[in-house]
């Protein structure tokens, strides 16, 4: 898609009151053209509209969610709680029982990064019966911890208590540096270092995935920034900031700022920008063989 096409899509999404998706499209436009003032202003307006819209569900009215469900239909089994998957509108097939394919980005100086594009991500134990977006190799409860993105905010929630910074909780608004505990050895540190991007990073500091070399999970809202002086990931010898962003059918890469050639990241092929090599592959964590 061209920048103009994405602007048209953003306008249509805004008219349909899909403010978060519209803001995501403009975020990608900003990465392609540079953050012009009109893009920044439009993104701020869309984010505020989305925040106001989402506050109805995340605020006091959200407490009526289960009550409303009870009124709307008869209770079949009072011992069965309303699952987080149903509350978040996630269908059962989102848990990729047949093995959902994600992408693995390998970057010189950083290592392997698991890329996940979803507003809601599940963290759980490796299990044949319950497969999760981030399956940790540790012993823990059957109920997962869900990471939910609302606008620029990320919430961690579960049906049973889990720990954030060693404090028990059922729901927590995540801030940079928070350590999420799951099971006996699962530890994930939350980072959201780029204010202009909605993407966040979970750094695995405890039990890992079946692929032990994967220590970073990128929660892709729009793009990832790689630079010598910060960004989502710090890369030594990175002469100019580099942006990786999603596009229909996969991912693309370019130097940050206006202008510059946009290159598609082809599966299984490496792309060299400056002295930094980027390689994209597909991965199925529920498959013992891992990479595709």
PDB file of C-alpha atoms in Angstrom:
ATOM      1  CA  UNK A   1       0.000   0.000   0.000  1.00  0.00           C
ATOM      2  CA  UNK A   2       1.129   3.537  -0.700  1.00  0.00           C
ATOM      3  CA  UNK A   3       0.976   6.254   1.948  1.00  0.00           C
ATOM      4  CA  UNK A   4      -2.057   7.739   0.176  1.00  0.00           C
ATOM      5  CA  UNK A   5      -3.846   4.370   0.184  1.00  0.00           C
ATOM      6  CA  UNK A   6      -3.240   4.050   3.918  1.00  0.00           C
ATOM      7  CA  UNK A   7      -4.623   7.561   4.500  1.00  0.00           C
ATOM      8  CA  UNK A   8      -7.810   6.596   2.645  1.00  0.00           C
ATOM      9  CA  UNK A   9      -8.092   3.418   4.720  1.00  0.00           C
ATOM     10  CA  UNK A  10      -7.562   5.443   7.916  1.00  0.00           C
ATOM     11  CA  UNK A  11     -10.360   7.818   6.915  1.00  0.00           C
ATOM     12  CA  UNK A  12     -12.761   4.932   6.245  1.00  0.00           C
ATOM     13  CA  UNK A  13     -11.870   3.320   9.580  1.00  0.00           C
ATOM     14  CA  UNK A  14     -12.416   6.593  11.436  1.00  0.00           C
ATOM     15  CA  UNK A  15     -15.835   6.988   9.818  1.00  0.00           C
ATOM     16  CA  UNK A  16     -16.662   3.476  11.042  1.00  0.00           C
ATOM     17  CA  UNK A  17     -15.586   4.471  14.596  1.00  0.00           C
ATOM     18  CA  UNK A  18     -12.626   2.083  14.433  1.00  0.00           C
ATOM     19  CA  UNK A  19     -10.331   4.725  15.867  1.00  0.00           C
ATOM     20  CA  UNK A  20      -7.514   2.446  17.029  1.00  0.00           C
ATOM     21  CA  UNK A  21      -7.138   0.785  13.617  1.00  0.00           C
ATOM     22  CA  UNK A  22      -7.257   4.201  11.939  1.00  0.00           C
ATOM     23  CA  UNK A  23      -4.505   5.464  14.241  1.00  0.00           C
ATOM     24  CA  UNK A  24      -2.410   2.389  13.418  1.00  0.00           C
ATOM     25  CA  UNK A  25      -2.659   3.125   9.703  1.00  0.00           C
ATOM     26  CA  UNK A  26      -1.544   6.723  10.249  1.00  0.00           C
ATOM     27  CA  UNK A  27       1.330   5.508  12.432  1.00  0.00           C
ATOM     28  CA  UNK A  28       2.622   3.514   9.473  1.00  0.00           C
ATOM     29  CA  UNK A  29       2.163   6.553   7.218  1.00  0.00           C
ATOM     30  CA  UNK A  30       4.263   8.503   9.713  1.00  0.00           C
ATOM     31  CA  UNK A  31       7.015   5.908   9.510  1.00  0.00           C
ATOM     32  CA  UNK A  32       6.980   6.143   5.707  1.00  0.00           C
ATOM     33  CA  UNK A  33       6.703   9.923   5.285  1.00  0.00           C
ATOM     34  CA  UNK A  34       8.086  11.094   8.595  1.00  0.00           C
ATOM     35  CA  UNK A  35       5.982  12.446  11.439  1.00  0.00           C
ATOM     36  CA  UNK A  36       4.451  15.518   9.813  1.00  0.00           C
ATOM     37  CA  UNK A  37       2.467  17.756  12.140  1.00  0.00           C
ATOM     38  CA  UNK A  38      -0.865  16.862  10.548  1.00  0.00           C
ATOM     39  CA  UNK A  39      -0.141  13.166  11.055  1.00  0.00           C
ATOM     40  CA  UNK A  40       0.761  13.712  14.707  1.00  0.00           C
ATOM     41  CA  UNK A  41      -2.364  15.826  15.290  1.00  0.00           C
ATOM     42  CA  UNK A  42      -4.598  13.272  13.575  1.00  0.00           C
ATOM     43  CA  UNK A  43      -3.094  10.397  15.546  1.00  0.00           C
ATOM     44  CA  UNK A  44      -3.576  12.264  18.820  1.00  0.00           C
ATOM     45  CA  UNK A  45      -7.221  12.945  17.978  1.00  0.00           C
ATOM     46  CA  UNK A  46      -7.859   9.318  17.018  1.00  0.00           C
ATOM     47  CA  UNK A  47      -6.104   8.061  20.153  1.00  0.00           C
ATOM     48  CA  UNK A  48      -8.231  10.352  22.310  1.00  0.00           C
ATOM     49  CA  UNK A  49     -11.429   9.179  20.601  1.00  0.00           C
ATOM     50  CA  UNK A  50     -10.391   5.573  21.123  1.00  0.00           C
ATOM     51  CA  UNK A  51      -9.515   6.250  24.763  1.00  0.00           C
ATOM     52  CA  UNK A  52     -12.913   7.805  25.428  1.00  0.00           C
ATOM     53  CA  UNK A  53     -14.642   4.944  23.659  1.00  0.00           C
ATOM     54  CA  UNK A  54     -12.626   2.279  25.488  1.00  0.00           C
ATOM     55  CA  UNK A  55     -13.067   3.961  28.876  1.00  0.00           C
ATOM     56  CA  UNK A  56     -16.721   2.908  28.874  1.00  0.00           C
ATOM     57  CA  UNK A  57     -15.583  -0.721  29.035  1.00  0.00           C
ATOM     58  CA  UNK A  58     -12.417  -0.338  31.091  1.00  0.00           C
ATOM     59  CA  UNK A  59     -14.046   1.977  33.636  1.00  0.00           C
ATOM     60  CA  UNK A  60     -16.888   1.329  36.104  1.00  0.00           C
ATOM     61  CA  UNK A  61     -19.320   0.281  33.368  1.00  0.00           C
ATOM     62  CA  UNK A  62     -16.955  -2.535  32.484  1.00  0.00           C
ATOM     63  CA  UNK A  63     -17.760  -4.108  35.843  1.00  0.00           C
ATOM     64  CA  UNK A  64     -21.277  -4.743  34.526  1.00  0.00           C
ATOM     65  CA  UNK A  65     -19.941  -6.967  31.739  1.00  0.00           C
ATOM     66  CA  UNK A  66     -20.724 -10.236  33.475  1.00  0.00           C
ATOM     67  CA  UNK A  67     -23.962  -8.867  34.943  1.00  0.00           C
ATOM     68  CA  UNK A  68     -25.167  -7.856  31.487  1.00  0.00           C
ATOM     69  CA  UNK A  69     -24.316 -11.309  30.138  1.00  0.00           C
ATOM     70  CA  UNK A  70     -26.296 -12.902  32.960  1.00  0.00           C
ATOM     71  CA  UNK A  71     -29.352 -10.744  32.277  1.00  0.00           C
ATOM     72  CA  UNK A  72     -29.165 -11.292  28.526  1.00  0.00           C
ATOM     73  CA  UNK A  73     -29.301 -15.085  28.719  1.00  0.00           C
ATOM     74  CA  UNK A  74     -30.208 -17.740  31.319  1.00  0.00           C
ATOM     75  CA  UNK A  75     -27.429 -19.228  33.396  1.00  0.00           C
ATOM     76  CA  UNK A  76     -26.726 -22.783  32.226  1.00  0.00           C
ATOM     77  CA  UNK A  77     -23.937 -23.569  34.673  1.00  0.00           C
ATOM     78  CA  UNK A  78     -23.180 -21.166  37.471  1.00  0.00           C
ATOM     79  CA  UNK A  79     -19.849 -22.922  38.098  1.00  0.00           C
ATOM     80  CA  UNK A  80     -18.510 -21.867  34.687  1.00  0.00           C
ATOM     81  CA  UNK A  81     -17.023 -18.339  34.782  1.00  0.00           C
ATOM     82  CA  UNK A  82     -17.020 -16.061  31.775  1.00  0.00           C
ATOM     83  CA  UNK A  83     -13.613 -16.622  30.217  1.00  0.00           C
ATOM     84  CA  UNK A  84     -11.264 -13.813  29.292  1.00  0.00           C
ATOM     85  CA  UNK A  85     -11.279 -15.066  25.711  1.00  0.00           C
ATOM     86  CA  UNK A  86     -15.037 -14.467  25.451  1.00  0.00           C
ATOM     87  CA  UNK A  87     -14.813 -11.075  27.185  1.00  0.00           C
ATOM     88  CA  UNK A  88     -12.182  -9.913  24.742  1.00  0.00           C
ATOM     89  CA  UNK A  89     -14.070 -11.245  21.727  1.00  0.00           C
ATOM     90  CA  UNK A  90     -11.407 -13.852  20.958  1.00  0.00           C
ATOM     91  CA  UNK A  91     -12.689 -16.896  19.145  1.00  0.00           C
ATOM     92  CA  UNK A  92     -11.433 -20.314  20.190  1.00  0.00           C
ATOM     93  CA  UNK A  93      -9.444 -20.682  16.993  1.00  0.00           C
ATOM     94  CA  UNK A  94      -7.319 -17.675  18.040  1.00  0.00           C
ATOM     95  CA  UNK A  95      -5.597 -20.030  20.429  1.00  0.00           C
ATOM     96  CA  UNK A  96      -4.373 -21.778  17.240  1.00  0.00           C
ATOM     97  CA  UNK A  97      -5.197 -25.323  18.292  1.00  0.00           C
ATOM     98  CA  UNK A  98      -3.968 -26.383  14.867  1.00  0.00           C
ATOM     99  CA  UNK A  99      -0.834 -24.292  15.205  1.00  0.00           C
ATOM    100  CA  UNK A 100      -0.953 -20.622  14.224  1.00  0.00           C
ATOM    101  CA  UNK A 101       1.979 -19.359  12.214  1.00  0.00           C
ATOM    102  CA  UNK A 102       3.795 -16.304  13.574  1.00  0.00           C
ATOM    103  CA  UNK A 103       6.899 -14.585  12.269  1.00  0.00           C
ATOM    104  CA  UNK A 104      10.439 -14.652  13.601  1.00  0.00           C
ATOM    105  CA  UNK A 105      12.711 -11.697  12.886  1.00  0.00           C
ATOM    106  CA  UNK A 106      16.443 -12.272  13.397  1.00  0.00           C
ATOM    107  CA  UNK A 107      18.559  -9.123  13.638  1.00  0.00           C
ATOM    108  CA  UNK A 108      22.327  -8.807  13.894  1.00  0.00           C
ATOM    109  CA  UNK A 109      23.288  -7.741  17.397  1.00  0.00           C
ATOM    110  CA  UNK A 110      19.798  -8.386  18.798  1.00  0.00           C
ATOM    111  CA  UNK A 111      18.966 -12.013  18.085  1.00  0.00           C
ATOM    112  CA  UNK A 112      15.595 -13.643  17.433  1.00  0.00           C
ATOM    113  CA  UNK A 113      12.387 -11.624  17.942  1.00  0.00           C
ATOM    114  CA  UNK A 114       8.949 -13.267  17.884  1.00  0.00           C
ATOM    115  CA  UNK A 115       6.491 -10.940  16.084  1.00  0.00           C
ATOM    116  CA  UNK A 116       2.827 -11.159  17.136  1.00  0.00           C
ATOM    117  CA  UNK A 117       0.079  -9.077  15.516  1.00  0.00           C
ATOM    118  CA  UNK A 118      -2.928  -9.206  17.814  1.00  0.00           C
ATOM    119  CA  UNK A 119      -4.671  -6.844  20.205  1.00  0.00           C
ATOM    120  CA  UNK A 120      -4.902  -9.672  22.736  1.00  0.00           C
ATOM    121  CA  UNK A 121      -2.071 -12.100  23.489  1.00  0.00           C
ATOM    122  CA  UNK A 122      -2.135 -15.104  25.826  1.00  0.00           C
ATOM    123  CA  UNK A 123       0.751 -16.195  28.061  1.00  0.00           C
ATOM    124  CA  UNK A 124       0.572 -19.759  29.338  1.00  0.00           C
ATOM    125  CA  UNK A 125       2.385 -23.039  29.838  1.00  0.00           C
ATOM    126  CA  UNK A 126       3.345 -25.425  27.065  1.00  0.00           C
ATOM    127  CA  UNK A 127       0.336 -27.733  26.747  1.00  0.00           C
ATOM    128  CA  UNK A 128      -1.160 -30.056  24.144  1.00  0.00           C
ATOM    129  CA  UNK A 129      -4.714 -29.166  25.163  1.00  0.00           C
ATOM    130  CA  UNK A 130      -4.344 -25.381  25.597  1.00  0.00           C
ATOM    131  CA  UNK A 131      -1.999 -23.662  23.183  1.00  0.00           C
ATOM    132  CA  UNK A 132      -1.081 -20.031  23.756  1.00  0.00           C
ATOM    133  CA  UNK A 133       0.537 -17.183  21.858  1.00  0.00           C
ATOM    134  CA  UNK A 134       3.509 -17.226  24.262  1.00  0.00           C
ATOM    135  CA  UNK A 135       3.894 -20.819  25.548  1.00  0.00           C
ATOM    136  CA  UNK A 136       6.454 -20.795  28.363  1.00  0.00           C
ATOM    137  CA  UNK A 137       8.341 -23.914  29.396  1.00  0.00           C
ATOM    138  CA  UNK A 138       7.403 -23.782  33.056  1.00  0.00           C
ATOM    139  CA  UNK A 139       4.845 -25.223  35.451  1.00  0.00           C
ATOM    140  CA  UNK A 140       1.901 -22.948  36.088  1.00  0.00           C
ATOM    141  CA  UNK A 141      -1.876 -22.545  36.227  1.00  0.00           C
ATOM    142  CA  UNK A 142      -4.155 -23.614  33.391  1.00  0.00           C
ATOM    143  CA  UNK A 143      -5.622 -20.111  33.201  1.00  0.00           C
ATOM    144  CA  UNK A 144      -3.425 -17.842  31.033  1.00  0.00           C
ATOM    145  CA  UNK A 145      -2.394 -14.259  31.580  1.00  0.00           C
ATOM    146  CA  UNK A 146      -3.848 -12.095  28.812  1.00  0.00           C
ATOM    147  CA  UNK A 147      -2.087  -8.982  27.520  1.00  0.00           C
ATOM    148  CA  UNK A 148      -4.644  -6.627  25.966  1.00  0.00           C
ATOM    149  CA  UNK A 149      -3.849  -3.498  23.982  1.00  0.00           C
ATOM    150  CA  UNK A 150      -6.309  -0.606  24.271  1.00  0.00           C
ATOM    151  CA  UNK A 151      -5.156   2.431  22.337  1.00  0.00           C
ATOM    152  CA  UNK A 152      -1.601   3.061  23.501  1.00  0.00           C
ATOM    153  CA  UNK A 153      -2.144   1.232  26.802  1.00  0.00           C
ATOM    154  CA  UNK A 154      -1.469  -2.403  27.648  1.00  0.00           C
ATOM    155  CA  UNK A 155      -3.328  -4.316  30.367  1.00  0.00           C
ATOM    156  CA  UNK A 156      -2.399  -7.668  31.911  1.00  0.00           C
ATOM    157  CA  UNK A 157      -5.367  -9.710  33.173  1.00  0.00           C
ATOM    158  CA  UNK A 158      -6.173 -13.217  34.332  1.00  0.00           C
ATOM    159  CA  UNK A 159      -9.029 -15.125  35.913  1.00  0.00           C
ATOM    160  CA  UNK A 160      -6.724 -16.106  38.781  1.00  0.00           C
ATOM    161  CA  UNK A 161      -4.063 -14.113  40.601  1.00  0.00           C
ATOM    162  CA  UNK A 162      -0.697 -13.608  38.956  1.00  0.00           C
ATOM    163  CA  UNK A 163       2.198 -11.339  39.904  1.00  0.00           C
ATOM    164  CA  UNK A 164       3.432  -8.027  38.570  1.00  0.00           C
ATOM    165  CA  UNK A 165       6.623  -6.824  40.266  1.00  0.00           C
ATOM    166  CA  UNK A 166       6.055  -9.632  42.807  1.00  0.00           C
ATOM    167  CA  UNK A 167       2.674  -8.198  43.852  1.00  0.00           C
ATOM    168  CA  UNK A 168      -0.468 -10.334  43.331  1.00  0.00           C
ATOM    169  CA  UNK A 169      -3.124  -8.897  41.032  1.00  0.00           C
ATOM    170  CA  UNK A 170      -5.970  -9.824  38.704  1.00  0.00           C
ATOM    171  CA  UNK A 171      -5.615  -6.811  36.411  1.00  0.00           C
ATOM    172  CA  UNK A 172      -2.848  -4.299  35.894  1.00  0.00           C
ATOM    173  CA  UNK A 173      -2.127  -1.376  33.578  1.00  0.00           C
ATOM    174  CA  UNK A 174       1.422  -2.093  32.462  1.00  0.00           C
ATOM    175  CA  UNK A 175       4.155   0.528  32.574  1.00  0.00           C
ATOM    176  CA  UNK A 176       7.713   0.339  31.301  1.00  0.00           C
ATOM    177  CA  UNK A 177       9.862  -1.966  33.399  1.00  0.00           C
ATOM    178  CA  UNK A 178       7.012  -4.026  34.883  1.00  0.00           C
ATOM    179  CA  UNK A 179       7.937  -7.670  35.482  1.00  0.00           C
ATOM    180  CA  UNK A 180       5.103 -10.134  34.828  1.00  0.00           C
ATOM    181  CA  UNK A 181       5.374 -13.440  36.656  1.00  0.00           C
ATOM    182  CA  UNK A 182       3.741 -16.629  35.398  1.00  0.00           C
ATOM    183  CA  UNK A 183       4.050 -20.039  37.005  1.00  0.00           C
ATOM    184  CA  UNK A 184       7.212 -21.145  38.753  1.00  0.00           C
ATOM    185  CA  UNK A 185       9.816 -19.644  36.442  1.00  0.00           C
ATOM    186  CA  UNK A 186       8.030 -17.473  33.891  1.00  0.00           C
ATOM    187  CA  UNK A 187       9.211 -13.852  33.937  1.00  0.00           C
ATOM    188  CA  UNK A 188       8.537 -11.270  31.238  1.00  0.00           C
ATOM    189  CA  UNK A 189       9.680  -7.663  31.408  1.00  0.00           C
ATOM    190  CA  UNK A 190       7.411  -5.139  29.663  1.00  0.00           C
ATOM    191  CA  UNK A 191       8.941  -2.334  27.592  1.00  0.00           C
ATOM    192  CA  UNK A 192       7.320   0.379  25.465  1.00  0.00           C
ATOM    193  CA  UNK A 193      10.258   2.659  24.696  1.00  0.00           C
ATOM    194  CA  UNK A 194       9.004   4.600  21.650  1.00  0.00           C
ATOM    195  CA  UNK A 195       6.151   7.051  22.426  1.00  0.00           C
ATOM    196  CA  UNK A 196       5.312   7.499  18.729  1.00  0.00           C
ATOM    197  CA  UNK A 197       4.722   3.761  18.315  1.00  0.00           C
ATOM    198  CA  UNK A 198       2.036   1.586  19.849  1.00  0.00           C
ATOM    199  CA  UNK A 199       4.256  -1.495  19.673  1.00  0.00           C
ATOM    200  CA  UNK A 200       5.649  -2.975  22.882  1.00  0.00           C
ATOM    201  CA  UNK A 201       8.249  -5.597  23.733  1.00  0.00           C
ATOM    202  CA  UNK A 202       8.191  -8.445  26.243  1.00  0.00           C
ATOM    203  CA  UNK A 203      11.663  -9.564  27.272  1.00  0.00           C
ATOM    204  CA  UNK A 204      11.818 -13.141  28.548  1.00  0.00           C
ATOM    205  CA  UNK A 205      13.982 -13.062  31.676  1.00  0.00           C
ATOM    206  CA  UNK A 206      12.919 -16.424  33.130  1.00  0.00           C
ATOM    207  CA  UNK A 207      11.622 -19.592  31.504  1.00  0.00           C
ATOM    208  CA  UNK A 208      11.772 -19.430  27.735  1.00  0.00           C
ATOM    209  CA  UNK A 209       9.975 -20.832  24.716  1.00  0.00           C
ATOM    210  CA  UNK A 210      10.637 -24.109  22.920  1.00  0.00           C
ATOM    211  CA  UNK A 211      13.105 -22.128  20.840  1.00  0.00           C
ATOM    212  CA  UNK A 212      15.546 -21.102  23.559  1.00  0.00           C
ATOM    213  CA  UNK A 213      17.194 -18.459  21.370  1.00  0.00           C
ATOM    214  CA  UNK A 214      13.986 -16.385  21.357  1.00  0.00           C
ATOM    215  CA  UNK A 215      14.232 -13.947  24.263  1.00  0.00           C
ATOM    216  CA  UNK A 216      12.131 -11.085  22.857  1.00  0.00           C
ATOM    217  CA  UNK A 217       8.446 -10.936  21.872  1.00  0.00           C
ATOM    218  CA  UNK A 218       7.284  -7.883  19.905  1.00  0.00           C
ATOM    219  CA  UNK A 219       3.609  -6.975  20.318  1.00  0.00           C
ATOM    220  CA  UNK A 220       3.156  -5.364  16.917  1.00  0.00           C
ATOM    221  CA  UNK A 221       0.774  -2.411  16.849  1.00  0.00           C
ATOM    222  CA  UNK A 222       2.429  -0.631  13.929  1.00  0.00           C
ATOM    223  CA  UNK A 223       6.220  -0.770  13.702  1.00  0.00           C
ATOM    224  CA  UNK A 224       9.534  -1.489  15.402  1.00  0.00           C
ATOM    225  CA  UNK A 225      12.392   1.003  15.573  1.00  0.00           C
ATOM    226  CA  UNK A 226      16.027  -0.139  15.551  1.00  0.00           C
ATOM    227  CA  UNK A 227      18.740   2.426  16.211  1.00  0.00           C
ATOM    228  CA  UNK A 228      22.154   2.936  17.736  1.00  0.00           C
ATOM    229  CA  UNK A 229      20.736   5.198  20.436  1.00  0.00           C
ATOM    230  CA  UNK A 230      17.575   3.422  21.513  1.00  0.00           C
ATOM    231  CA  UNK A 231      14.268   2.609  19.883  1.00  0.00           C
ATOM    232  CA  UNK A 232      12.547  -0.695  20.544  1.00  0.00           C
ATOM    233  CA  UNK A 233      15.926  -2.349  20.092  1.00  0.00           C
ATOM    234  CA  UNK A 234      19.408  -0.883  20.327  1.00  0.00           C
ATOM    235  CA  UNK A 235      21.726  -2.017  17.541  1.00  0.00           C
ATOM    236  CA  UNK A 236      25.434  -1.255  17.559  1.00  0.00           C
ATOM    237  CA  UNK A 237      26.884   0.073  14.295  1.00  0.00           C
ATOM    238  CA  UNK A 238      23.407   1.138  13.131  1.00  0.00           C
ATOM    239  CA  UNK A 239      24.284   4.331  11.260  1.00  0.00           C
ATOM    240  CA  UNK A 240      20.669   5.424  10.692  1.00  0.00           C
ATOM    241  CA  UNK A 241      17.457   4.424  12.500  1.00  0.00           C
ATOM    242  CA  UNK A 242      15.653   1.559  10.761  1.00  0.00           C
ATOM    243  CA  UNK A 243      11.926   0.811  10.842  1.00  0.00           C
ATOM    244  CA  UNK A 244      10.259  -2.582  10.374  1.00  0.00           C
ATOM    245  CA  UNK A 245       6.510  -2.337   9.869  1.00  0.00           C
ATOM    246  CA  UNK A 246       3.614  -4.597   8.944  1.00  0.00           C
ATOM    247  CA  UNK A 247       1.935  -4.530   5.583  1.00  0.00           C
ATOM    248  CA  UNK A 248      -0.597  -6.802   3.857  1.00  0.00           C
ATOM    249  CA  UNK A 249       1.006 -10.198   3.425  1.00  0.00           C
ATOM    250  CA  UNK A 250       4.000  -9.632   5.660  1.00  0.00           C
ATOM    251  CA  UNK A 251       6.515  -7.009   6.743  1.00  0.00           C
ATOM    252  CA  UNK A 252       8.554  -4.236   5.153  1.00  0.00           C
ATOM    253  CA  UNK A 253      11.713  -2.371   6.119  1.00  0.00           C
ATOM    254  CA  UNK A 254      13.128   1.105   5.491  1.00  0.00           C
ATOM    255  CA  UNK A 255      15.242   3.813   7.004  1.00  0.00           C
ATOM    256  CA  UNK A 256      13.211   5.998   9.375  1.00  0.00           C
ATOM    257  CA  UNK A 257      12.059   9.412   8.214  1.00  0.00           C
ATOM    258  CA  UNK A 258      10.648  10.745   4.985  1.00  0.00           C
ATOM    259  CA  UNK A 259      11.785   9.359   1.663  1.00  0.00           C
ATOM    260  CA  UNK A 260      13.892   6.281   1.262  1.00  0.00           C
ATOM    261  CA  UNK A 261      13.150   3.023  -0.456  1.00  0.00           C
ATOM    262  CA  UNK A 262      10.708   0.595   1.164  1.00  0.00           C
ATOM    263  CA  UNK A 263      11.782  -3.030   0.848  1.00  0.00           C
ATOM    264  CA  UNK A 264       9.662  -6.080   1.519  1.00  0.00           C
ATOM    265  CA  UNK A 265      11.096  -8.612   3.953  1.00  0.00           C
ATOM    266  CA  UNK A 266      10.904 -11.857   1.999  1.00  0.00           C
ATOM    267  CA  UNK A 267      10.572 -15.076   3.974  1.00  0.00           C
ATOM    268  CA  UNK A 268      13.837 -16.920   4.349  1.00  0.00           C
ATOM    269  CA  UNK A 269      15.886 -14.142   2.781  1.00  0.00           C
ATOM    270  CA  UNK A 270      18.204 -11.678   4.487  1.00  0.00           C
ATOM    271  CA  UNK A 271      18.143  -7.951   3.871  1.00  0.00           C
ATOM    272  CA  UNK A 272      21.132  -5.792   4.715  1.00  0.00           C
ATOM    273  CA  UNK A 273      20.649  -2.146   5.670  1.00  0.00           C
ATOM    274  CA  UNK A 274      23.955  -0.522   6.416  1.00  0.00           C
ATOM    275  CA  UNK A 275      25.830  -3.060   8.525  1.00  0.00           C
ATOM    276  CA  UNK A 276      22.732  -4.674  10.038  1.00  0.00           C
ATOM    277  CA  UNK A 277      21.186  -7.831   8.601  1.00  0.00           C
ATOM    278  CA  UNK A 278      17.472  -8.623   9.000  1.00  0.00           C
ATOM    279  CA  UNK A 279      16.052 -12.091   8.286  1.00  0.00           C
ATOM    280  CA  UNK A 280      12.343 -13.004   8.438  1.00  0.00           C
ATOM    281  CA  UNK A 281      11.009 -16.554   8.845  1.00  0.00           C
ATOM    282  CA  UNK A 282       7.736 -18.172   9.785  1.00  0.00           C
ATOM    283  CA  UNK A 283       7.547 -20.095  13.034  1.00  0.00           C
ATOM    284  CA  UNK A 284       5.013 -22.413  14.647  1.00  0.00           C
ATOM    285  CA  UNK A 285       5.737 -22.679  18.362  1.00  0.00           C
ATOM    286  CA  UNK A 286       3.184 -25.467  18.779  1.00  0.00           C
ATOM    287  CA  UNK A 287       5.184 -27.503  16.284  1.00  0.00           C
ATOM    288  CA  UNK A 288       8.193 -29.250  17.754  1.00  0.00           C
ATOM    289  CA  UNK A 289      10.240 -28.479  14.655  1.00  0.00           C
ATOM    290  CA  UNK A 290       9.710 -24.743  15.122  1.00  0.00           C
ATOM    291  CA  UNK A 291      10.680 -22.853  11.964  1.00  0.00           C
ATOM    292  CA  UNK A 292       8.958 -23.235   8.653  1.00  0.00           C
TER     293      UNK A 292
END
